[in-house]
Short mmCIF file of C-alpha atoms and ligand atoms in Angstrom, two decimals:
data_model
loop_
_atom_site.label_atom_id
_atom_site.label_comp_id
_atom_site.label_asym_id
_atom_site.label_seq_id
_atom_site.Cartn_x
_atom_site.Cartn_y
_atom_site.Cartn_z
CA UNK A 1 12.70 4.13 -5.64
CA UNK A 2 15.23 1.35 -4.99
CA UNK A 3 15.74 -1.67 -7.20
CA UNK A 4 18.02 -4.69 -7.20
CA UNK A 5 20.28 -5.19 -10.22
CA UNK A 6 21.14 -8.88 -10.34
CA UNK A 7 23.62 -10.54 -12.68
CA UNK A 8 22.63 -14.19 -12.92
CA UNK A 9 24.85 -17.25 -13.12
CA UNK A 10 26.81 -17.04 -9.88
CA UNK A 11 26.94 -20.23 -7.82
CA UNK A 12 26.30 -19.36 -4.16
CA UNK A 13 28.45 -20.89 -1.46
CA UNK A 14 29.44 -20.18 2.13
CA UNK A 15 27.76 -19.44 5.43
CA UNK A 16 25.07 -16.85 6.21
CA UNK A 17 23.49 -15.95 9.56
CA UNK A 18 19.72 -15.80 10.00
CA UNK A 19 18.17 -12.73 11.66
CA UNK A 20 15.38 -12.65 14.24
CA UNK A 21 11.89 -13.53 13.00
CA UNK A 22 9.81 -10.61 11.72
CA UNK A 23 6.56 -12.41 12.49
CA UNK A 24 7.59 -13.07 16.07
CA UNK A 25 9.06 -9.60 16.66
CA UNK A 26 5.93 -7.73 15.55
CA UNK A 27 3.51 -9.37 18.05
CA UNK A 28 6.08 -9.49 20.84
CA UNK A 29 6.84 -5.77 20.54
CA UNK A 30 3.08 -5.09 20.60
CA UNK A 31 2.75 -7.31 23.70
CA UNK A 32 4.92 -4.85 25.65
CA UNK A 33 1.73 -2.74 25.81
CA UNK A 34 0.37 -5.25 28.33
CA UNK A 35 2.68 -4.11 31.14
CA UNK A 36 3.85 -0.72 32.48
CA UNK A 37 7.27 -2.21 33.22
CA UNK A 38 10.24 -2.07 30.82
CA UNK A 39 10.76 -4.98 28.41
CA UNK A 40 14.14 -5.74 26.83
CA UNK A 41 14.43 -7.54 23.48
CA UNK A 42 17.36 -8.98 21.54
CA UNK A 43 17.66 -10.25 17.97
CA UNK A 44 15.03 -7.79 16.78
CA UNK A 45 15.57 -7.64 13.01
CA UNK A 46 16.23 -4.24 11.40
CA UNK A 47 13.27 -4.24 8.99
CA UNK A 48 10.84 -1.63 7.73
CA UNK A 49 7.93 -3.41 9.44
CA UNK A 50 9.78 -3.36 12.78
CA UNK A 51 10.45 0.36 12.31
CA UNK A 52 6.76 0.93 11.59
CA UNK A 53 5.76 -1.02 14.70
CA UNK A 54 8.13 1.00 16.88
CA UNK A 55 6.80 4.24 15.39
CA UNK A 56 3.25 3.10 16.11
CA UNK A 57 4.13 2.20 19.71
CA UNK A 58 5.87 5.57 20.19
CA UNK A 59 2.76 7.27 18.77
CA UNK A 60 0.72 5.52 21.48
CA UNK A 61 3.12 6.88 24.12
CA UNK A 62 5.42 3.90 24.64
CA UNK A 63 9.04 4.82 25.47
CA UNK A 64 11.18 3.24 22.72
CA UNK A 65 14.95 2.74 22.80
CA UNK A 66 16.76 0.91 20.01
CA UNK A 67 20.39 -0.04 19.54
CA UNK A 68 20.89 -2.30 16.53
CA UNK A 69 19.03 -5.53 17.23
CA UNK A 70 18.34 -4.59 20.86
CA UNK A 71 15.09 -2.81 21.74
CA UNK A 72 13.74 -1.61 25.10
CA UNK A 73 10.07 -0.66 25.45
CA UNK A 74 8.24 0.84 28.43
CA UNK A 75 4.46 1.32 28.23
CA UNK A 76 4.24 3.16 31.56
CA UNK A 77 2.62 6.28 30.13
CA UNK A 78 0.50 5.33 27.14
CA UNK A 79 -1.35 8.48 26.10
CA UNK A 80 -3.76 7.23 23.48
CA UNK A 81 -5.41 3.97 22.48
CA UNK A 82 -5.80 5.00 18.85
CA UNK A 83 -3.66 3.42 16.12
CA UNK A 84 -3.94 5.92 13.25
CA UNK A 85 -4.71 5.11 9.62
CA UNK A 86 -1.51 6.64 8.22
CA UNK A 87 0.57 4.09 10.11
CA UNK A 88 -1.76 1.08 9.93
CA UNK A 89 -2.22 1.45 6.14
CA UNK A 90 1.51 0.79 5.64
CA UNK A 91 1.49 -2.37 7.73
CA UNK A 92 -1.46 -4.70 8.34
CA UNK A 93 0.28 -6.24 11.32
CA UNK A 94 -0.55 -3.02 13.22
CA UNK A 95 -3.75 -4.87 14.10
CA UNK A 96 -1.61 -6.63 16.72
CA UNK A 97 -1.99 -3.66 19.09
CA UNK A 98 -5.75 -4.27 19.27
CA UNK A 99 -5.69 -7.11 21.79
CA UNK A 100 -3.10 -5.59 24.14
CA UNK A 101 -4.69 -2.12 24.18
CA UNK A 102 -8.14 -3.56 24.86
CA UNK A 103 -6.90 -5.90 27.60
CA UNK A 104 -4.81 -3.30 29.45
CA UNK A 105 -6.86 -0.11 28.96
CA UNK A 106 -10.38 -1.41 28.30
CA UNK A 107 -10.52 0.37 24.95
CA UNK A 108 -8.82 0.36 21.55
CA UNK A 109 -9.34 2.23 18.27
CA UNK A 110 -7.38 0.66 15.43
CA UNK A 111 -7.73 1.67 11.81
CA UNK A 112 -8.96 -1.16 9.63
CA UNK A 113 -5.85 -2.38 7.80
CA UNK A 114 -7.42 -2.76 4.37
CA UNK A 115 -6.45 -5.42 1.88
CA UNK A 116 -3.13 -5.95 0.19
CA UNK A 117 -1.70 -7.61 -2.91
CA UNK A 118 -2.20 -11.15 -1.63
CA UNK A 119 -5.81 -10.88 -0.59
CA UNK A 120 -8.63 -9.09 1.24
CA UNK A 121 -7.03 -10.06 4.56
CA UNK A 122 -10.17 -9.54 6.72
CA UNK A 123 -9.95 -9.45 10.53
CA UNK A 124 -13.42 -10.81 11.26
CA UNK A 125 -12.02 -13.75 13.21
CA UNK A 126 -10.02 -11.41 15.47
CA UNK A 127 -13.18 -9.43 16.22
CA UNK A 128 -15.38 -12.50 16.76
CA UNK A 129 -12.94 -13.77 19.38
CA UNK A 130 -12.74 -10.46 21.23
CA UNK A 131 -16.54 -10.13 21.18
CA UNK A 132 -16.78 -13.65 22.60
CA UNK A 133 -14.56 -12.41 25.45
CA UNK A 134 -17.15 -9.71 26.20
CA UNK A 135 -15.81 -6.78 24.17
CA UNK A 136 -18.19 -4.38 22.45
CA UNK A 137 -16.79 -4.16 18.93
CA UNK A 138 -17.93 -1.69 16.27
CA UNK A 139 -16.59 -0.32 12.98
CA UNK A 140 -16.71 3.47 13.04
CA UNK A 141 -15.34 5.64 10.19
CA UNK A 142 -12.84 3.00 9.10
CA UNK A 143 -11.70 2.18 12.64
CA UNK A 144 -12.25 -0.88 14.76
CA UNK A 145 -13.53 0.47 18.09
CA UNK A 146 -13.45 -2.09 20.92
CA UNK A 147 -14.41 -1.55 24.54
CA UNK A 148 -14.56 -3.81 27.62
CA UNK A 149 -14.36 -2.95 31.31
CA UNK A 150 -12.64 -6.31 31.74
CA UNK A 151 -12.51 -9.13 29.21
CA UNK A 152 -13.85 -12.48 30.34
CA UNK A 153 -12.29 -15.84 29.67
CA UNK A 154 -14.22 -18.05 27.24
CA UNK A 155 -13.98 -21.26 25.22
CA UNK A 156 -13.47 -20.02 21.67
CA UNK A 157 -13.20 -21.90 18.38
CA UNK A 158 -11.45 -20.17 15.47
CA UNK A 159 -13.03 -20.88 12.04
CA UNK A 160 -9.52 -20.67 10.57
CA UNK A 161 -6.15 -20.91 12.39
CA UNK A 162 -5.42 -17.23 11.78
CA UNK A 163 -1.88 -16.40 12.94
CA UNK A 164 -2.32 -12.78 14.05
CA UNK A 165 -5.87 -13.58 15.14
CA UNK A 166 -4.55 -16.27 17.50
CA UNK A 167 -1.91 -13.83 18.72
CA UNK A 168 -4.45 -11.06 19.40
CA UNK A 169 -6.68 -13.43 21.38
CA UNK A 170 -3.81 -14.82 23.43
CA UNK A 171 -2.60 -11.31 24.30
CA UNK A 172 -6.14 -10.21 25.20
CA UNK A 173 -6.71 -13.34 27.33
CA UNK A 174 -3.60 -12.80 29.49
CA UNK A 175 -5.41 -10.07 31.50
CA UNK A 176 -8.96 -11.43 31.18
CA UNK A 177 -11.05 -12.59 34.13
CA UNK A 178 -10.95 -16.38 34.10
CA UNK A 179 -9.67 -19.00 31.68
CA UNK A 180 -9.71 -18.71 27.88
CA UNK A 181 -9.40 -21.79 25.67
CA UNK A 182 -8.64 -21.18 22.00
CA UNK A 183 -9.48 -24.15 19.75
CA UNK A 184 -8.09 -24.43 16.20
CA UNK A 185 -5.37 -21.97 17.15
CA UNK A 186 -2.51 -21.22 14.73
CA UNK A 187 0.49 -23.48 15.46
CA UNK A 188 3.19 -21.27 13.92
CA UNK A 189 6.46 -21.08 15.93
CA UNK A 190 5.95 -17.31 16.17
CA UNK A 191 2.78 -17.90 18.22
CA UNK A 192 4.79 -20.11 20.58
CA UNK A 193 7.53 -17.46 20.87
CA UNK A 194 4.93 -14.82 21.78
CA UNK A 195 3.58 -17.11 24.54
CA UNK A 196 7.10 -17.78 25.81
CA UNK A 197 7.66 -14.03 26.20
CA UNK A 198 4.25 -13.48 27.82
CA UNK A 199 4.86 -16.29 30.33
CA UNK A 200 8.15 -14.60 31.26
CA UNK A 201 5.97 -11.54 32.02
CA UNK A 202 3.85 -13.63 34.39
CA UNK A 203 1.13 -14.79 32.03
CA UNK A 204 -0.20 -18.33 32.41
CA UNK A 205 -0.35 -19.79 28.90
CA UNK A 206 -0.14 -23.47 28.02
CA UNK A 207 -0.41 -25.26 24.68
CA UNK A 208 0.91 -22.43 22.47
CA UNK A 209 2.44 -23.86 19.29
CA UNK A 210 -0.39 -26.39 19.24
CA UNK A 211 -4.00 -26.01 18.09
CA UNK A 212 -5.46 -25.76 21.63
CA UNK A 213 -4.15 -22.87 23.72
CA UNK A 214 -5.24 -22.33 27.34
CA UNK A 215 -4.74 -18.92 28.99
CA UNK A 216 -5.49 -18.35 32.68
CA UNK A 217 -6.04 -14.61 33.08
CA UNK A 218 -4.03 -12.64 35.66
CA UNK A 219 -4.53 -9.12 37.00
CA UNK A 220 -1.22 -7.64 35.82
CA UNK A 221 1.96 -8.51 33.93
CA UNK A 222 5.51 -7.46 34.70
CA UNK A 223 8.41 -6.57 32.40
CA UNK A 224 10.74 -9.24 30.99
CA UNK A 225 13.67 -9.80 28.64
CA UNK A 226 13.46 -11.96 25.54
CA UNK A 227 15.50 -12.92 22.46
CA UNK A 228 13.39 -13.34 19.31
CA UNK A 229 13.50 -16.75 17.59
CA UNK A 230 15.28 -17.06 14.22
CA UNK A 231 13.33 -16.16 11.08
CA UNK A 232 12.35 -19.47 9.45
CA UNK A 233 11.15 -17.74 6.28
CA UNK A 234 14.41 -15.87 5.81
CA UNK A 235 16.29 -19.11 6.51
CA UNK A 236 14.17 -20.97 3.95
CA UNK A 237 14.64 -18.20 1.40
CA UNK A 238 18.43 -18.40 1.79
CA UNK A 239 18.36 -22.22 1.54
CA UNK A 240 16.38 -21.92 -1.70
CA UNK A 241 18.85 -19.31 -2.99
CA UNK A 242 21.62 -21.89 -2.54
CA UNK A 243 19.54 -24.65 -4.12
CA UNK A 244 18.46 -22.66 -7.20
CA UNK A 245 22.10 -21.82 -8.02
CA UNK A 246 23.15 -25.44 -7.33
CA UNK A 247 25.55 -24.05 -4.76
CA UNK A 248 26.62 -25.01 -1.26
CA UNK A 249 25.03 -22.73 1.35
CA UNK A 250 24.92 -23.14 5.12
CA UNK A 251 22.48 -21.00 7.08
CA UNK A 252 23.55 -20.52 10.71
CA UNK A 253 21.59 -19.54 13.81
CA UNK A 254 18.50 -21.24 12.35
CA UNK A 255 15.93 -23.56 13.93
CA UNK A 256 15.64 -26.66 11.69
CA UNK A 257 12.59 -27.89 13.60
CA UNK A 258 10.68 -24.88 12.20
CA UNK A 259 11.55 -25.89 8.61
CA UNK A 260 10.64 -29.59 8.43
CA UNK A 261 8.22 -29.18 5.50
CA UNK A 262 10.74 -27.25 3.38
CA UNK A 263 13.59 -29.61 4.26
CA UNK A 264 11.55 -32.63 3.19
CA UNK A 265 10.43 -30.96 -0.06
CA UNK A 266 13.99 -29.95 -0.94
CA UNK A 267 15.14 -33.55 -0.37
CA UNK A 268 12.24 -34.80 -2.51
CA UNK A 269 13.49 -32.45 -5.28
CA UNK A 270 16.94 -34.03 -5.10
CA UNK A 271 18.74 -31.54 -2.91
CA UNK A 272 20.89 -32.70 -0.03
CA UNK A 273 20.03 -30.99 3.28
CA UNK A 274 22.34 -31.62 6.25
CA UNK A 275 21.16 -30.44 9.68
CA UNK A 276 23.61 -29.89 12.57
CA UNK A 277 22.10 -28.06 15.58
CA UNK A 278 21.36 -24.52 14.35
CA UNK A 279 23.10 -25.00 10.99
CA UNK A 280 21.39 -26.17 7.81
CA UNK A 281 23.55 -26.96 4.76
CA UNK A 282 21.88 -27.25 1.36
CA UNK A 283 23.64 -28.66 -1.72
CA UNK A 284 22.33 -29.92 -5.04
CA UNK A 285 24.57 -32.78 -6.23
CA UNK A 286 22.60 -33.37 -9.44
CA UNK A 287 19.65 -31.64 -11.11
CA UNK A 288 16.43 -30.67 -9.35
CA UNK A 289 13.25 -32.67 -9.89
CA UNK A 290 9.70 -31.30 -10.14
CA UNK A 291 7.48 -31.37 -7.02
CA UNK A 292 3.91 -31.15 -5.86
CA UNK A 293 3.63 -28.50 -3.12
CA UNK A 294 0.52 -27.46 -1.19
CA UNK A 295 0.72 -24.51 1.20
CA UNK A 296 -1.00 -25.04 4.54
CA UNK A 297 -1.03 -23.55 8.04
CA UNK A 298 1.97 -24.68 10.12
CA UNK A 299 3.32 -27.35 10.26
CA UNK A 300 2.30 -27.52 6.59
CA UNK A 301 4.41 -25.99 3.85
CA UNK A 302 4.50 -22.24 4.57
CA UNK A 303 2.64 -19.91 2.22
CA UNK A 304 5.45 -17.42 2.87
CA UNK A 305 7.85 -19.73 0.97
CA UNK A 306 5.49 -20.45 -1.93
CA UNK A 307 6.87 -17.83 -4.33
CA UNK A 308 10.46 -18.78 -3.54
CA UNK A 309 9.74 -22.49 -4.07
CA UNK A 310 7.99 -21.65 -7.34
CA UNK A 311 11.13 -19.87 -8.54
CA UNK A 312 13.09 -23.05 -7.85
CA UNK A 313 10.57 -25.18 -9.71
CA UNK A 314 10.76 -22.99 -12.84
CA UNK A 315 14.19 -24.52 -13.53
CA UNK A 316 13.54 -28.03 -12.15
CA UNK A 317 13.20 -31.05 -14.42
CA UNK A 318 9.56 -31.88 -15.10
CA UNK A 319 6.16 -30.35 -14.31
CA UNK A 320 5.42 -29.13 -10.76
CA UNK A 321 2.06 -28.30 -9.23
CA UNK A 322 1.96 -25.62 -6.53
CA UNK A 323 -1.34 -25.12 -4.72
CA UNK A 324 -1.90 -22.01 -2.57
CA UNK A 325 -4.58 -22.76 0.02
CA UNK A 326 -4.00 -19.97 2.56
CA UNK A 327 -4.45 -16.74 0.55
CA UNK A 328 -6.82 -16.19 -2.33
CA UNK A 329 -4.48 -14.29 -4.63
CA UNK A 330 -0.90 -15.03 -3.80
CA UNK A 331 0.30 -15.61 -7.38
CA UNK A 332 1.22 -12.03 -8.32
CA UNK A 333 4.80 -13.21 -8.95
CA UNK A 334 3.67 -15.63 -11.70
CA UNK A 335 3.28 -13.03 -14.47
CA UNK A 336 6.69 -11.55 -13.62
CA UNK A 337 8.36 -14.98 -13.61
CA UNK A 338 6.80 -15.67 -17.02
CA UNK A 339 8.40 -12.47 -18.31
CA UNK A 340 11.71 -14.13 -17.36
CA UNK A 341 10.85 -17.12 -19.54
CA UNK A 342 9.22 -19.33 -16.92
CA UNK A 343 6.51 -21.73 -18.09
CA UNK A 344 3.67 -21.32 -15.56
CA UNK A 345 -0.06 -21.73 -16.07
CA UNK A 346 -2.62 -20.82 -13.39
CA UNK A 347 -5.72 -22.90 -12.83
CA UNK A 348 -7.58 -21.43 -9.85
CA UNK A 349 -5.43 -21.96 -6.75
CA UNK A 350 -3.04 -24.21 -8.68
CA UNK A 351 0.09 -23.12 -10.53
CA UNK A 352 1.32 -25.64 -13.12
CA UNK A 353 5.06 -25.03 -13.47
CA UNK A 354 6.90 -26.58 -16.42
CA UNK A 355 10.65 -26.65 -15.82
CA UNK A 356 12.68 -24.75 -18.42
CA UNK A 357 16.35 -25.04 -19.23
CA UNK A 358 17.11 -21.40 -18.41
CA UNK A 359 15.40 -18.19 -17.39
CA UNK A 360 16.33 -14.92 -19.04
CA UNK A 361 17.04 -11.73 -17.11
CA UNK A 362 14.39 -9.00 -17.36
CA UNK A 363 13.00 -5.93 -15.63
CA UNK A 364 10.39 -7.18 -13.16
CA UNK A 365 8.20 -5.58 -10.52
CA UNK A 366 7.86 -6.68 -6.91
CA UNK A 367 4.27 -6.60 -5.63
CA UNK A 368 4.56 -8.01 -2.13
CA UNK A 369 7.22 -9.11 0.28
CA UNK A 370 7.55 -12.79 -0.59
CA UNK A 371 6.81 -12.38 -4.31
CA UNK A 372 9.81 -10.07 -4.49
CA UNK A 373 11.96 -12.72 -2.80
CA UNK A 374 10.86 -15.20 -5.47
CA UNK A 375 11.86 -12.77 -8.23
CA UNK A 376 15.28 -12.22 -6.64
CA UNK A 377 15.87 -15.98 -6.55
CA UNK A 378 14.88 -16.25 -10.22
CA UNK A 379 17.28 -13.41 -11.04
CA UNK A 380 20.14 -15.33 -9.43
CA UNK A 381 19.96 -18.00 -12.16
CA UNK A 382 18.54 -16.03 -15.08
CA UNK A 383 20.83 -15.46 -18.05
CA UNK A 384 21.99 -11.83 -18.04
CA UNK A 385 20.76 -8.96 -15.90
CA UNK A 386 17.52 -8.79 -13.89
CA UNK A 387 16.17 -5.60 -12.36
CA UNK A 388 13.71 -6.15 -9.51
CA UNK A 389 11.91 -2.88 -8.95
CA UNK A 390 9.98 -1.62 -5.88
CA UNK A 391 12.38 -3.45 -3.62
CA UNK A 392 10.86 -1.61 -0.66
CA UNK A 393 8.55 -4.61 -0.46
CA UNK A 394 11.56 -6.80 0.24
CA UNK A 395 12.94 -4.47 2.91
CA UNK A 396 9.79 -5.06 4.94
CA UNK A 397 10.86 -8.60 5.75
CA UNK A 398 14.52 -9.14 4.84
CA UNK A 399 17.43 -7.53 6.62
CA UNK A 400 19.98 -6.31 4.01
CA UNK A 401 19.28 -9.25 1.70
CA UNK A 402 21.65 -7.93 -0.97
CA UNK A 403 24.53 -8.08 1.52
CA UNK A 404 23.61 -11.58 2.69
CA UNK A 405 23.38 -12.87 -0.90
CA UNK A 406 26.50 -10.91 -1.90
CA UNK A 407 28.38 -12.56 0.95
CA UNK A 408 27.54 -15.91 -0.66
CA UNK A 409 28.90 -14.81 -4.04
CA UNK A 410 25.79 -13.42 -5.69
CA UNK A 411 26.00 -10.30 -7.86
CA UNK A 412 23.18 -8.19 -6.37
CA UNK A 413 23.42 -4.39 -6.22
CA UNK A 414 20.89 -2.05 -4.65
CA UNK A 415 20.45 0.86 -7.04
CA UNK A 416 18.15 3.85 -7.08
CA UNK A 417 16.13 3.23 -10.21
CA UNK A 418 14.36 5.93 -12.20
CA UNK A 419 10.67 6.06 -11.27
C1 EPZ B 501 0.41 -13.94 9.19
O1 EPZ B 501 -0.51 -13.09 8.55
C2 EPZ B 501 1.79 -13.50 8.69
N1 EPZ B 501 2.03 -12.12 9.08
C3 EPZ B 501 1.85 -13.64 7.17
O2 EPZ B 501 3.18 -13.31 6.78
C4 EPZ B 501 1.57 -15.09 6.79
O3 EPZ B 501 1.56 -15.20 5.39
C5 EPZ B 501 0.22 -15.52 7.36
O4 EPZ B 501 0.20 -15.30 8.79
C6 EPZ B 501 -0.07 -16.99 7.11
O5 EPZ B 501 0.96 -17.76 7.64
C7 EPZ B 501 2.40 -11.85 10.36
O6 EPZ B 501 2.51 -12.75 11.19
C8 EPZ B 501 2.66 -10.42 10.70
P1 EPZ B 501 -3.84 -15.20 8.73
P2 EPZ B 501 -2.05 -13.08 9.04
O7 EPZ B 501 -4.71 -14.38 9.62
O8 EPZ B 501 -2.13 -13.35 10.48
C9 EPZ B 501 -7.97 -15.46 6.49
C10 EPZ B 501 4.82 -12.26 5.52
O9 EPZ B 501 5.11 -12.36 4.32
N2 EPZ B 501 -8.50 -14.70 7.64
O10 EPZ B 501 -3.28 -16.48 9.26
O11 EPZ B 501 -2.66 -11.82 8.52
C11 EPZ B 501 -7.07 -14.60 5.62
O12 EPZ B 501 -7.84 -13.87 4.69
C12 EPZ B 501 3.37 -12.17 5.92
O13 EPZ B 501 5.64 -12.25 6.47
C13 EPZ B 501 -9.85 -14.41 7.71
O14 EPZ B 501 -10.62 -14.79 6.83
O15 EPZ B 501 -2.62 -14.32 8.24
C14 EPZ B 501 -6.18 -15.61 4.96
O16 EPZ B 501 -6.83 -16.13 3.82
C15 EPZ B 501 2.45 -12.17 4.71
N3 EPZ B 501 -10.30 -13.69 8.76
C16 EPZ B 501 -6.03 -16.70 6.02
O17 EPZ B 501 -7.11 -16.50 6.96
C17 EPZ B 501 -9.49 -13.24 9.76
O18 EPZ B 501 -9.96 -12.60 10.72
C18 EPZ B 501 -4.71 -16.66 6.77
O19 EPZ B 501 -4.62 -15.41 7.36
C19 EPZ B 501 -8.12 -13.53 9.66
C20 EPZ B 501 -7.63 -14.27 8.60
#
């Protein structure tokens, strides 16, 4: 089982390129199910979750070709509408095939994803929306079974701006009979990128990226080509890696407009953030000050950067308060950070983080994708050596992170650790 061995104390500097966004690639690859024609994608990140998605699509009968960050999919001979448990259990985002399969083939059987380290992660809002569009939805032997001769457009309000729920409903609505309006839709840039791709395929979607999305159903979609947007969470993670080491890091190929909340918070903490087109340079002229951070749906501060921001705050001056409002248990990194000497106390959904002079390297355990990123950042500044185990969590969402950090001067080695 792989681990990262990190020697702390290196000051990061230089330029690093951002890869394509995992959370845009996963729905957009699934959306290729909506058309029998070939779809060509660029800037598809080489991540475990992308590999799992491509394996799932191949299992359904989609023709898959991949060459580095280029992927071609053709769903001209889908042979089953069942997404099996053994694949779905490794990646919750497999639920993203539900909407496309149902819309194109009138039926879908997708294993219930089950919870994960950060929460129960139910999909009730996905199912409510599809039922509102006329689908018969049942849970049978651990599978979601959905059927509809043809979905019907409807005016649907989401109780929570669920990201993949919004994506599933948009994909389903593209082939529905009539107009679908989704109120309280997720506004994440990845939702907007999905709609951009679908409109290239002939869908008629307006308002994506905002909280009211309107989809006029069509009878069929054609193939299209699309380049995935940059990964704002990877970009933010790399910016925070520069900040925590008080270095001078420029991320390139980024989209600053997707990172407004982080940029403002970093400036509030005393960092200097210079934006120039697709380049974001982060430096820390003096020390870092404590912050109050509250995670919220986009455009609020992203929950996917909460652990990484907490790592930064463990060595800031003063007491920070970090409130997690999106997931019910996304503090699994706190105990591990405390083993590195961090001063963090949990009170419900609030983490009270007292800045300390220095963290100390330790053996820590990754529990989920973004928690492991937070531990890596802490290891960059901890005194001595930090081992982050179960780094497979990190590989789900970061493309060769050890090489990207190493290119900035960090001492991070991927090693095969004893079990
Ligand atoms: C997406 O997950 C992302 N994953 C997550 O990124 C991200 O953390 C999350 O959105 C929030 O931004 C992908 O896009 C593949 P939600 P998703 O549905 O869609 C509750 C990462 O690290 N909810 O917006 O699963 C849910 O329990 C991953 O890249 C319901 O109650 O998140 C949670 O508390 C982690 N019922 C909240 O809404 C539902 O039917 C947000 O969930 C759906 C969600």
